[in-house]
PDB file of C-alpha atoms in Angstrom:
ATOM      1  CA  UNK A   1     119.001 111.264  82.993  1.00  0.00           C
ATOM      2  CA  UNK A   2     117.159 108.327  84.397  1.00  0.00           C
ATOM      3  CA  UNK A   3     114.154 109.535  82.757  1.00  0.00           C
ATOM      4  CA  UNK A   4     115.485 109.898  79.329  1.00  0.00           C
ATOM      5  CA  UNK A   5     117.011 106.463  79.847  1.00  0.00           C
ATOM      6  CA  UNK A   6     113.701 105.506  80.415  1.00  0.00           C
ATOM      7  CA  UNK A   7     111.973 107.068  77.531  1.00  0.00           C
ATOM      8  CA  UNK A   8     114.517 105.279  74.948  1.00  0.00           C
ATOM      9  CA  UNK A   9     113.719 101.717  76.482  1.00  0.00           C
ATOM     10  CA  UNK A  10     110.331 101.616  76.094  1.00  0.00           C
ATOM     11  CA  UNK A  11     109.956 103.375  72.842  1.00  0.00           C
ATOM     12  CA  UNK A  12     110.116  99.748  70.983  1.00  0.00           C
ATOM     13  CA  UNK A  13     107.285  98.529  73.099  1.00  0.00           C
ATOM     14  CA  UNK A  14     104.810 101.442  72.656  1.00  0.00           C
ATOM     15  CA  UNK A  15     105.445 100.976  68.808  1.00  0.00           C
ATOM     16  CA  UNK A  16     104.175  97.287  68.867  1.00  0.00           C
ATOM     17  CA  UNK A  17     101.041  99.409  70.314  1.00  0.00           C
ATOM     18  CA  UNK A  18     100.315 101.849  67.332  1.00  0.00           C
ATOM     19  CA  UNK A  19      97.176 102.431  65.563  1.00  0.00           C
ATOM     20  CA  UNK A  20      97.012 103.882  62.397  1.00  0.00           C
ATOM     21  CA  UNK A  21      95.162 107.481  63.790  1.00  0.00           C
ATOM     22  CA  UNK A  22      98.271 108.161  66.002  1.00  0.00           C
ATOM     23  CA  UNK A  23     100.229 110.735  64.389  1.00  0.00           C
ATOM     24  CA  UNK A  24     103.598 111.854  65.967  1.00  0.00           C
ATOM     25  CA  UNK A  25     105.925 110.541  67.992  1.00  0.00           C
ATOM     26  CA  UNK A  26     106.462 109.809  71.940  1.00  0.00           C
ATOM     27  CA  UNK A  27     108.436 112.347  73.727  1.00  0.00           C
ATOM     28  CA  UNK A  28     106.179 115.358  72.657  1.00  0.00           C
ATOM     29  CA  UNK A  29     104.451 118.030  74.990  1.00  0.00           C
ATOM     30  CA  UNK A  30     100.983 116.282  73.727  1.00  0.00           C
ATOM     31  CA  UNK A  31     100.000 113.005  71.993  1.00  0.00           C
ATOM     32  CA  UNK A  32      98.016 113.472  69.003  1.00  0.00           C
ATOM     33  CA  UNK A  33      95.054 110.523  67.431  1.00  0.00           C
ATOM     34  CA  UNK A  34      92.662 111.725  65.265  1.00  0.00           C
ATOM     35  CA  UNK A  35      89.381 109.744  65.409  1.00  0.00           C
ATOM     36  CA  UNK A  36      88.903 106.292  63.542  1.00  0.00           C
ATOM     37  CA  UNK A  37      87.057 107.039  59.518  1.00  0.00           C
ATOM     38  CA  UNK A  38      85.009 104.019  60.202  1.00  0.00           C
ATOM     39  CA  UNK A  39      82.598 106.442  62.686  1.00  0.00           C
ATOM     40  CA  UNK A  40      80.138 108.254  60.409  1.00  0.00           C
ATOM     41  CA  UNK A  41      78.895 110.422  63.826  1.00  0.00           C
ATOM     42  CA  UNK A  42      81.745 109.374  66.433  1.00  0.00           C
ATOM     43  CA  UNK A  43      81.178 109.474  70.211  1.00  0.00           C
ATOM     44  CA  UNK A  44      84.216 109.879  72.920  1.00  0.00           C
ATOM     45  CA  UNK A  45      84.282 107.926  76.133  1.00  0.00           C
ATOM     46  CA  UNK A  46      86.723 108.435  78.835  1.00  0.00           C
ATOM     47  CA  UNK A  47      88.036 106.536  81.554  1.00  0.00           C
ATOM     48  CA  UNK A  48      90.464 106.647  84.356  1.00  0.00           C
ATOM     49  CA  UNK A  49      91.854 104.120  86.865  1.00  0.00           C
ATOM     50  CA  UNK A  50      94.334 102.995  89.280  1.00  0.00           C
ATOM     51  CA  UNK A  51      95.719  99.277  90.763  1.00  0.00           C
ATOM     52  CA  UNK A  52      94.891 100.292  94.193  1.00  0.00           C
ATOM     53  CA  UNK A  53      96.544  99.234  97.086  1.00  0.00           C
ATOM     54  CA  UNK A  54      97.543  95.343  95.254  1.00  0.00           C
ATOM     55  CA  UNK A  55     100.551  97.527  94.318  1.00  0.00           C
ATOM     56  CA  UNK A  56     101.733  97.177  98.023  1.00  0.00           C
ATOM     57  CA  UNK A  57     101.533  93.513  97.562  1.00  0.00           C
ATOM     58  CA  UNK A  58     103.896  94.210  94.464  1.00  0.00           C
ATOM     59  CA  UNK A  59     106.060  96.191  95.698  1.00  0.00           C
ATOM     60  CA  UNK A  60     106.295  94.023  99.001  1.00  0.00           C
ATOM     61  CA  UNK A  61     106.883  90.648  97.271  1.00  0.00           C
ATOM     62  CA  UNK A  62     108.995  92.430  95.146  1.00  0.00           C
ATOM     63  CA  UNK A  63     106.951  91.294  91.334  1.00  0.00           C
ATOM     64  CA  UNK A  64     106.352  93.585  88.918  1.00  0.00           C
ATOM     65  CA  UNK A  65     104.865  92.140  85.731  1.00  0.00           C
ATOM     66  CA  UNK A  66     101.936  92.354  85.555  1.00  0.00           C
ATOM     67  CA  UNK A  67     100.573  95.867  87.715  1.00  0.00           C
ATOM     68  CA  UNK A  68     100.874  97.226  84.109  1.00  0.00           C
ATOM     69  CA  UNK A  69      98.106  95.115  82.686  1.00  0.00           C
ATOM     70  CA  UNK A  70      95.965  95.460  85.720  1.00  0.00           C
ATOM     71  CA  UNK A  71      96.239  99.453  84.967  1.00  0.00           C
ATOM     72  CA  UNK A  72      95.237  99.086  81.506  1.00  0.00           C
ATOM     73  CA  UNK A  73      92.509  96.677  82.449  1.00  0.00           C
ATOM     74  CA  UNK A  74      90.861  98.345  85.110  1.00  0.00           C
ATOM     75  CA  UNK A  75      90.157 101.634  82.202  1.00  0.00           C
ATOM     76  CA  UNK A  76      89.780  99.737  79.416  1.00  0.00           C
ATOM     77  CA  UNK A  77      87.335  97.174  80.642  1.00  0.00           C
ATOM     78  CA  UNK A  78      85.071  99.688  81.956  1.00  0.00           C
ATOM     79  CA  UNK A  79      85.447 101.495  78.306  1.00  0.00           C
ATOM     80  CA  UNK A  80      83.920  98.614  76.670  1.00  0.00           C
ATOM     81  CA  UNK A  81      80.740  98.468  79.026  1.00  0.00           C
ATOM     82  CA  UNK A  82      79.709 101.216  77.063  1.00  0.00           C
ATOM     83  CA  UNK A  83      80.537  99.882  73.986  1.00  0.00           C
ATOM     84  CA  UNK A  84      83.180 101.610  73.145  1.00  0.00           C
ATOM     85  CA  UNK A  85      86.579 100.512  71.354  1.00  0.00           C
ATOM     86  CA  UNK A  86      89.928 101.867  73.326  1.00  0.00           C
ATOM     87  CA  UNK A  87      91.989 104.314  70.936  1.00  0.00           C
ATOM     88  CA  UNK A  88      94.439 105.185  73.388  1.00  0.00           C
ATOM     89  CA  UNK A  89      96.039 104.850  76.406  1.00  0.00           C
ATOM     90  CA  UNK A  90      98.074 107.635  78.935  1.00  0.00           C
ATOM     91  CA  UNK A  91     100.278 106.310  82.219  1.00  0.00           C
ATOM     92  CA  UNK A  92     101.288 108.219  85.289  1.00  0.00           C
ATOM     93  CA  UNK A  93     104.102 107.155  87.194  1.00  0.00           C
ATOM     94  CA  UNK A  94     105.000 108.316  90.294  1.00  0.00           C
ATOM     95  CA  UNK A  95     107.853 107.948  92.234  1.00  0.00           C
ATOM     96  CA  UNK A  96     110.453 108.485  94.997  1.00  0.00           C
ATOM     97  CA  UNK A  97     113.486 107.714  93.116  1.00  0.00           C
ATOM     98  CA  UNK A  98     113.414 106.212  89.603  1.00  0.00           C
ATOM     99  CA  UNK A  99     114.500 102.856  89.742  1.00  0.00           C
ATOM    100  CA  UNK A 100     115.161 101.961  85.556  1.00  0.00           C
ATOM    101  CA  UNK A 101     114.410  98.154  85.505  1.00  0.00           C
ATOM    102  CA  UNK A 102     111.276  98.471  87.921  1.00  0.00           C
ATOM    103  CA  UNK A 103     109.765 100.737  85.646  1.00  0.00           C
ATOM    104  CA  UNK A 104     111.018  99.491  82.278  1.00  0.00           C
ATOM    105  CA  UNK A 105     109.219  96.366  83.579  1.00  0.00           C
ATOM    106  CA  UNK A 106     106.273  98.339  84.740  1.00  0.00           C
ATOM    107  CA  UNK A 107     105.709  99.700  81.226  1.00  0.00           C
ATOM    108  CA  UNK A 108     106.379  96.701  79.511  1.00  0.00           C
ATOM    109  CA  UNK A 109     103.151  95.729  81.209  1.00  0.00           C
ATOM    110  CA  UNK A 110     101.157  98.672  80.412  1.00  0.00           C
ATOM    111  CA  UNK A 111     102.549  97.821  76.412  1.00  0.00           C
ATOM    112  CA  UNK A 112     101.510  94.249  77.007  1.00  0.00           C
ATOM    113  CA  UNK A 113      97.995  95.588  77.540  1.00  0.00           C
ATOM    114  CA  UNK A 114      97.604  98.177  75.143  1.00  0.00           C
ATOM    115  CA  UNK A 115      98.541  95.721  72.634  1.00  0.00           C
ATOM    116  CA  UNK A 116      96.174  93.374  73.820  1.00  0.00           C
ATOM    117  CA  UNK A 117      92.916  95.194  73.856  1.00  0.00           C
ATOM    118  CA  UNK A 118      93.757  97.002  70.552  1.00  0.00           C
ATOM    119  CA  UNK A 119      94.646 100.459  72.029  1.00  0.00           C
ATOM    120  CA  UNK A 120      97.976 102.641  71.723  1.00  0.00           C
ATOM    121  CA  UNK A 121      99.802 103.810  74.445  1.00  0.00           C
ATOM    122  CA  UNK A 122     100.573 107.047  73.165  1.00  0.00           C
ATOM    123  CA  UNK A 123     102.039 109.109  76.000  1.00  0.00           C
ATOM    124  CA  UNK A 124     102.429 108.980  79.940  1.00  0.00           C
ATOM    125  CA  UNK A 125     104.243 110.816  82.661  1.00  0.00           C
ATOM    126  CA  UNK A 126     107.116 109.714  84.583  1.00  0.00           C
ATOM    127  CA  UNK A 127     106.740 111.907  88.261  1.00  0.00           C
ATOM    128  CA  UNK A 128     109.935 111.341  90.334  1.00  0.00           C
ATOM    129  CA  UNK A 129     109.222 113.265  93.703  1.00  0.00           C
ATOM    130  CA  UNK A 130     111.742 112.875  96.807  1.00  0.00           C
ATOM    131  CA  UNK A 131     109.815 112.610 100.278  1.00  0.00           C
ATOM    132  CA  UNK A 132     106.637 112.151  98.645  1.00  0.00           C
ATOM    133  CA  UNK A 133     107.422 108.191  98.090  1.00  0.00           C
ATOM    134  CA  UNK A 134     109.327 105.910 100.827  1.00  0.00           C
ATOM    135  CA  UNK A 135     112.331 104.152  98.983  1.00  0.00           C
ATOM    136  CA  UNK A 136     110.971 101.882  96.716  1.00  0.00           C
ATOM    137  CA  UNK A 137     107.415 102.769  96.825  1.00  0.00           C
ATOM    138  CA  UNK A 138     105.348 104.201  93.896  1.00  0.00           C
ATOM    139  CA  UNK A 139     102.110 104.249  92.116  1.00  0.00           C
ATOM    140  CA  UNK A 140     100.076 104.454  89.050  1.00  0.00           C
ATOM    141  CA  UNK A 141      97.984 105.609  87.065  1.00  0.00           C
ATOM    142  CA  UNK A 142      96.220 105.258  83.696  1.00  0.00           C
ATOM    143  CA  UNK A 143      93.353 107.151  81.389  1.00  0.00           C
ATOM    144  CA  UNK A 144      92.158 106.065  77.999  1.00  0.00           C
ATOM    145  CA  UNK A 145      89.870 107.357  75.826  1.00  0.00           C
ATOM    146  CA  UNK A 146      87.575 105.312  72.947  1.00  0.00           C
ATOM    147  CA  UNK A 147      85.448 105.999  70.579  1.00  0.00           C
ATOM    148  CA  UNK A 148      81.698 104.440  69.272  1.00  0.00           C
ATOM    149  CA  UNK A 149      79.045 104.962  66.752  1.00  0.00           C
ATOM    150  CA  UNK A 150      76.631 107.801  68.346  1.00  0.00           C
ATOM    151  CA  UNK A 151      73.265 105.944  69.383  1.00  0.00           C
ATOM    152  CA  UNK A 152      74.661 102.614  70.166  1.00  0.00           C
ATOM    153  CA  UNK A 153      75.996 103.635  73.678  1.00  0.00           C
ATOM    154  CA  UNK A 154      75.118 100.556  76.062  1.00  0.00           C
ATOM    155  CA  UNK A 155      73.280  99.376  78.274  1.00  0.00           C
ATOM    156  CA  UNK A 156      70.419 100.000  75.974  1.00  0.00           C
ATOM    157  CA  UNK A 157      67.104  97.420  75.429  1.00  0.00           C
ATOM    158  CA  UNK A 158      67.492  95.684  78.662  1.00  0.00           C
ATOM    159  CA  UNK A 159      64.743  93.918  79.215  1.00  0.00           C
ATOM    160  CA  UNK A 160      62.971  91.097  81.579  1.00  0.00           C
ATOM    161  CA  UNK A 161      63.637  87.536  80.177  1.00  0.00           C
ATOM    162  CA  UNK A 162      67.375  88.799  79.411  1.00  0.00           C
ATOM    163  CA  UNK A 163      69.886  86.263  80.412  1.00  0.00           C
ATOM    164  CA  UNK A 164      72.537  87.190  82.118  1.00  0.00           C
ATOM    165  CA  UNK A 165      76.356  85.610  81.234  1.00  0.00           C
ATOM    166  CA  UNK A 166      79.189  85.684  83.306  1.00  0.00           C
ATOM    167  CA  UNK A 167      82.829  85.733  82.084  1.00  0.00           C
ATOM    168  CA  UNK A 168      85.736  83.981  84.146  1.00  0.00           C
ATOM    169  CA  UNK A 169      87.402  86.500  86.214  1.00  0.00           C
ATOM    170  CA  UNK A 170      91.499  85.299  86.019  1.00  0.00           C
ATOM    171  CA  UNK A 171      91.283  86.245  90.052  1.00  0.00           C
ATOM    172  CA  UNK A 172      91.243  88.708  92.357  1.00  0.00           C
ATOM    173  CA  UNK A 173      91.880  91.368  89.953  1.00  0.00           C
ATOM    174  CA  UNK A 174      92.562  94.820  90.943  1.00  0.00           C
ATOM    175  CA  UNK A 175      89.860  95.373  93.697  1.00  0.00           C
ATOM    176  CA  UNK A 176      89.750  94.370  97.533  1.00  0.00           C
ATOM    177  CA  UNK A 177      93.371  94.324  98.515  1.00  0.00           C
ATOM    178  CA  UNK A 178      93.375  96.630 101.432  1.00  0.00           C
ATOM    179  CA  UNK A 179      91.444  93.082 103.120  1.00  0.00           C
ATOM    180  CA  UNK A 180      93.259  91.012 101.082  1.00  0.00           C
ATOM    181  CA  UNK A 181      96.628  92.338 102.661  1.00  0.00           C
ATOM    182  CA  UNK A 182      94.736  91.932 106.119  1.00  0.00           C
ATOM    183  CA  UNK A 183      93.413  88.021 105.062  1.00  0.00           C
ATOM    184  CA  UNK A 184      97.058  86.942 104.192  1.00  0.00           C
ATOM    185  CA  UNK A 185      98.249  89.356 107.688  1.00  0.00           C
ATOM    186  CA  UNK A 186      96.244  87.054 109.788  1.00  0.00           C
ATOM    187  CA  UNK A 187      96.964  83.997 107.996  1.00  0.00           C
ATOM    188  CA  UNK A 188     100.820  84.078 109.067  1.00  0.00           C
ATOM    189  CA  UNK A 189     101.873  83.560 105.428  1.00  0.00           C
ATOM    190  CA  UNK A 190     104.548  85.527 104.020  1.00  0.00           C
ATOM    191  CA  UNK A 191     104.303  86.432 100.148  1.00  0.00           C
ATOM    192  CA  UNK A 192     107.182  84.114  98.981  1.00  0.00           C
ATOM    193  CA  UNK A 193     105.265  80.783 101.179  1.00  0.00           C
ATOM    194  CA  UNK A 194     103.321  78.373  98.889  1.00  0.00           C
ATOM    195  CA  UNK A 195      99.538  79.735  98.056  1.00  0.00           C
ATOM    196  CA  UNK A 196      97.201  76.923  99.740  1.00  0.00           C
ATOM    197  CA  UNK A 197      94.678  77.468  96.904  1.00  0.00           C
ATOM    198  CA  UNK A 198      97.496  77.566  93.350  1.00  0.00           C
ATOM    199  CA  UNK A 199      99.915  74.463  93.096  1.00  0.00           C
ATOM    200  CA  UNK A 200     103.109  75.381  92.136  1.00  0.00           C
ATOM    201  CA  UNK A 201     103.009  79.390  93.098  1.00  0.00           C
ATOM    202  CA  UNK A 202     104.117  81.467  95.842  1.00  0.00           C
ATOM    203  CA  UNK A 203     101.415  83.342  97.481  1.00  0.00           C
ATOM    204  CA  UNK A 204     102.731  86.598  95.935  1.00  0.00           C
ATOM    205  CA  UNK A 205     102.340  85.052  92.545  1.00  0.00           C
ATOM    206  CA  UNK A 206      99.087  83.772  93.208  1.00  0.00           C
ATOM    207  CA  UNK A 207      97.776  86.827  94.406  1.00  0.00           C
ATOM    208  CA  UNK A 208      99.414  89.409  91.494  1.00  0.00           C
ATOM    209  CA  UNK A 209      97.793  87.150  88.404  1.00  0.00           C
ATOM    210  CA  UNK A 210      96.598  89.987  86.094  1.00  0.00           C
ATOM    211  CA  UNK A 211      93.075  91.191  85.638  1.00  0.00           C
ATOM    212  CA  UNK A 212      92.059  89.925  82.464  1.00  0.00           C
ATOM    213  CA  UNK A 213      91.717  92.059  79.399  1.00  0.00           C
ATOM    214  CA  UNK A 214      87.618  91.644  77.824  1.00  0.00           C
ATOM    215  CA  UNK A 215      87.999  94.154  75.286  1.00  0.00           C
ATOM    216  CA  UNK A 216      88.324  91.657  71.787  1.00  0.00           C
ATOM    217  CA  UNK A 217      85.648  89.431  73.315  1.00  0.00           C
ATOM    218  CA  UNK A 218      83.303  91.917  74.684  1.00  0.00           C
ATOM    219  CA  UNK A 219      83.721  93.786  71.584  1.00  0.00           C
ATOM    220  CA  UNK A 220      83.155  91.012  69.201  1.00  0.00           C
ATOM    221  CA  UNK A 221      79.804  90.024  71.033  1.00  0.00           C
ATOM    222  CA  UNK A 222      78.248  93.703  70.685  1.00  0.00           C
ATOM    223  CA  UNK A 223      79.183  93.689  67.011  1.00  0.00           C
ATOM    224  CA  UNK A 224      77.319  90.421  66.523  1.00  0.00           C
ATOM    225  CA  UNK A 225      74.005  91.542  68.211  1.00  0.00           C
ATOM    226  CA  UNK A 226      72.235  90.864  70.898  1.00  0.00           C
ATOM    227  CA  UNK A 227      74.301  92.393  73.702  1.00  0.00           C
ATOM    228  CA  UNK A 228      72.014  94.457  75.763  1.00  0.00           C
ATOM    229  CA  UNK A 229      74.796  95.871  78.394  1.00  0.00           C
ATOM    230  CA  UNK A 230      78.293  94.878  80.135  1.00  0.00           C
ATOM    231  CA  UNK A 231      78.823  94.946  83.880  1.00  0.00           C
ATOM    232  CA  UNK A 232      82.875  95.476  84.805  1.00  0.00           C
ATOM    233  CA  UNK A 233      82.891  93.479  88.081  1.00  0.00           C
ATOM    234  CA  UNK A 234      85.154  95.810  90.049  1.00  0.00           C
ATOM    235  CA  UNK A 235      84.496  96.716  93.239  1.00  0.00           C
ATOM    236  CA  UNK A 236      81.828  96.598  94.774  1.00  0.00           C
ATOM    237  CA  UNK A 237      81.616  93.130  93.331  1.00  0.00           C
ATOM    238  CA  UNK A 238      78.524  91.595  91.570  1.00  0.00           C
ATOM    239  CA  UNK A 239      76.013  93.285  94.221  1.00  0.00           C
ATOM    240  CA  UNK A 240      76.600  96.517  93.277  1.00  0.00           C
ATOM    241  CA  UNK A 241      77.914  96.571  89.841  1.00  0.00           C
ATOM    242  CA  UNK A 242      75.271  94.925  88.240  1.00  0.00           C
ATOM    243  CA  UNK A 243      72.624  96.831  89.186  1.00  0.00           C
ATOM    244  CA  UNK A 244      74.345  99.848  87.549  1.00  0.00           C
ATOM    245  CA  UNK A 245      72.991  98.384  83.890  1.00  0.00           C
ATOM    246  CA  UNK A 246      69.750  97.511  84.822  1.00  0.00           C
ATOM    247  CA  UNK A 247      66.507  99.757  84.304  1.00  0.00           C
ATOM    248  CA  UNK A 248      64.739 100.985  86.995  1.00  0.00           C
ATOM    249  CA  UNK A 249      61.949  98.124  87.912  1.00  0.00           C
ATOM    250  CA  UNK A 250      64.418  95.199  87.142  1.00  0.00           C
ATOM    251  CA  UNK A 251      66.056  93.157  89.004  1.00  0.00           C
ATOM    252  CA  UNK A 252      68.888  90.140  88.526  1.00  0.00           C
ATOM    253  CA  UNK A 253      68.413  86.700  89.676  1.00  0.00           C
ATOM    254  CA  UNK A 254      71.335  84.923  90.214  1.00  0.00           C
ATOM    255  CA  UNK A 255      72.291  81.493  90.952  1.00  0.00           C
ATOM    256  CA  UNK A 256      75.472  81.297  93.045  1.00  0.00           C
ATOM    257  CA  UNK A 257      75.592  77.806  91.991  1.00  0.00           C
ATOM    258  CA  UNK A 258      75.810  77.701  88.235  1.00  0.00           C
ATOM    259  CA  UNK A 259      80.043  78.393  88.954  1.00  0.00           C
ATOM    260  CA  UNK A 260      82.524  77.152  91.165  1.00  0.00           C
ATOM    261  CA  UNK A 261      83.889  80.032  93.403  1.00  0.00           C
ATOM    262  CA  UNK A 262      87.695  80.045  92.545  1.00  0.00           C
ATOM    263  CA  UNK A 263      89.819  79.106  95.480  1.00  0.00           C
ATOM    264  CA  UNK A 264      91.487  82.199  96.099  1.00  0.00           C
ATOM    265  CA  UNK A 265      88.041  83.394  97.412  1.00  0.00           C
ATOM    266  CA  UNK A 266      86.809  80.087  99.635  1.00  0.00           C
ATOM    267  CA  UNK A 267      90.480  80.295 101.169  1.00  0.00           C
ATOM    268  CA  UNK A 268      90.157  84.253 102.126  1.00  0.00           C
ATOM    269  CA  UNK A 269      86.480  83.576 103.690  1.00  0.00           C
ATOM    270  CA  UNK A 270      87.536  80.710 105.805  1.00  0.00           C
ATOM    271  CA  UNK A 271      90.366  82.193 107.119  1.00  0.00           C
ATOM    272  CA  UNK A 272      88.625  85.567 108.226  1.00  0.00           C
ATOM    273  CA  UNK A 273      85.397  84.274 108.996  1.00  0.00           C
ATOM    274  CA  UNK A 274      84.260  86.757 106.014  1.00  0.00           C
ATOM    275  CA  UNK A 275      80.195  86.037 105.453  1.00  0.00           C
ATOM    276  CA  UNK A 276      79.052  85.634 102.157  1.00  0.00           C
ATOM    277  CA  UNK A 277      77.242  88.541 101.506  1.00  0.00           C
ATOM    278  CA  UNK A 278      80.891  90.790 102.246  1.00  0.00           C
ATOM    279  CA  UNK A 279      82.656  88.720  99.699  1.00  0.00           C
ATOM    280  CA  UNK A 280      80.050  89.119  97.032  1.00  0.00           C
ATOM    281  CA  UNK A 281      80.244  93.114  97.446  1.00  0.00           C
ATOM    282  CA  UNK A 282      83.923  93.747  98.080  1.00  0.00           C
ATOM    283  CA  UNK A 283      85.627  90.944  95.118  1.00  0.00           C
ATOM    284  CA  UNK A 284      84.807  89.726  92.063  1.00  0.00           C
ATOM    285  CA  UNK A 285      83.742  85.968  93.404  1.00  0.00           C
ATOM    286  CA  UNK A 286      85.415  84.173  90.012  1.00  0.00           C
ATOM    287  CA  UNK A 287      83.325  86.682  87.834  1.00  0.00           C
ATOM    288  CA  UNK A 288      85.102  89.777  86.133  1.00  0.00           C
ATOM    289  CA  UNK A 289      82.508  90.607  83.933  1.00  0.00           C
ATOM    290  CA  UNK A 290      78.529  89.940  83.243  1.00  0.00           C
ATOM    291  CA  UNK A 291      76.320  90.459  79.992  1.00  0.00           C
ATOM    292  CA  UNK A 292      73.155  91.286  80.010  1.00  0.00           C
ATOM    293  CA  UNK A 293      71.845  89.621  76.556  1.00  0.00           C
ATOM    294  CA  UNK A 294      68.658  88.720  74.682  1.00  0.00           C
ATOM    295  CA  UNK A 295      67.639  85.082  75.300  1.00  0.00           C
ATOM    296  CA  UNK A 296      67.855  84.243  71.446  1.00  0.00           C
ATOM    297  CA  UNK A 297      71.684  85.393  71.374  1.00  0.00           C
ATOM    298  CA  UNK A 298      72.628  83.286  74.597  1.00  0.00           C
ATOM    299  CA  UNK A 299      74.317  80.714  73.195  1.00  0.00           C
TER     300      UNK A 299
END
């Protein structure tokens, strides 16, 4: 009952989702999108994603809002580095015991980000599974599939000279929170206690701020030219994602001085003693995604 509850809740807020190539309704066996006209030769790409364990910190500081986006980010985001445009979007839920508001709010999230990077959130699963889940706990997943012109899949013309451009991460994201529950352990701070790097949020809060949605931008920026290849900053942070776009025979040269490192990150090193060279290859370090572009296009 809870689940059919559920289903009737959040049908207005997959409907501010829809794209034109959905056909049917939610609540079927399958969700059906046919592929955009626009493509003359149209290419799929997958993706698939979780929040990791910064749904403990959710679930612990009892906030809710905004795991949604961070599941929708963390596929669609990646989507884009090939330079592909999200069509749609598929949740799984999974549960103990359905709690209706929890996941009403939940979904409202995953909406919030569909709508936001342009793709529908057609369909999901709702998994309620006694003595699988401790009372209260859950977790989630998301997949998404978009669609590009064939032979533009990116990276593609990377070359030495290219400059590299690094987009504002909105935090910590979605990656690094097994040590980021550890940092906050050793700190003595308690999720509700004023963050001593964000005025005027708890450290919950602080630490639950979104991942931020590139799609529009990243999008727009291939379309115009110029865009050589995308780097998602997940984890693994900057030292190992970027390298995934490069050729073989090229290497990045960064200055870790062109951007201030958001405080979030200074605060977590100088309360665990973490080096450097750790925080640049477990979080983002202020940067959530780099482009690899030709000089001419930089600015």
């Amino acid at each position: 009952d809870a689940g059919n509850q559920l289903v009737e809740r959040i049908k207005s807020v997959t409907k501010k989702t829809h794209r034109p190539e959905v056909k049917g309704n939610l609540g079927g066996f399958g969700a059906l999108c046919e592929l955009p006209t626009k493509y003359k030769k149209p290419l799929l790409v997958s993706g698939t994603d979780g929040v990791g364990t910064k749904l403990r910190v959710a679930m612990d500081a009892n906030r809710h809002d905004g795991v949604g986006i961070d599941l929708v980010a963390m596929c669609v985001n990646d989507l884009v580095c090939q330079g592909a445009e999200p069509l749609f979007f598929l949740d799984y839920f999974a549960t103990g015991k359905l709690d209706l508001d929890t996941a009403t709010t939940i979904i409202n999230g995953i909406a919030a980000g569909c709508e936001a990077s342009g793709c529908a959130l057609i369909g999901g699963e709702t998994a309620e599974m006694p003595g699988m889940y401790s009372e209260g706990d859950f977790d989630l997943a998301g997949f998404s599939v978009g669609a590009m012109e064939r032979g533009t899949a990116l990276p593609a013309g990377v070359a030495e000279g290219d400059v590299l451009l690094g987009l504002a991460s909105s935090g910590v994201h979605s990656n690094g929170y097994s040590l980021v529950r550890k940092v906050v352990e050793a700190s003595g701070h308690g999720w509700d206690d004023a963050a001593p790097f964000a005025d005027g949020q708890s450290l919950g809060e602080a630490l639950l701020t979104p991942t931020r949605l590139y799609v529009k931008s990243a999008l727009a920026a291939v379309r115009a030219g110029g865009v050589h290849a995308l780097a998602h900053i997940t984890g693994g942070g900057l030292t190992e994602n970027l390298p995934r776009v490069l050729p073989e025979g090229l290497g990045a040269e960064i200055d870790l001085g062109t951007w201030e490192l958001p405080g979030v990150f200074s605060w977590m090193a100088g309360v665990a003693g973490i080096e450097e060279s750790e925080m640049l290859k477990t979080f983002n370090s202020g940067i959530g995604m780099v482009l690899a572009v030709d000089p001419r296009a930089a600015e």
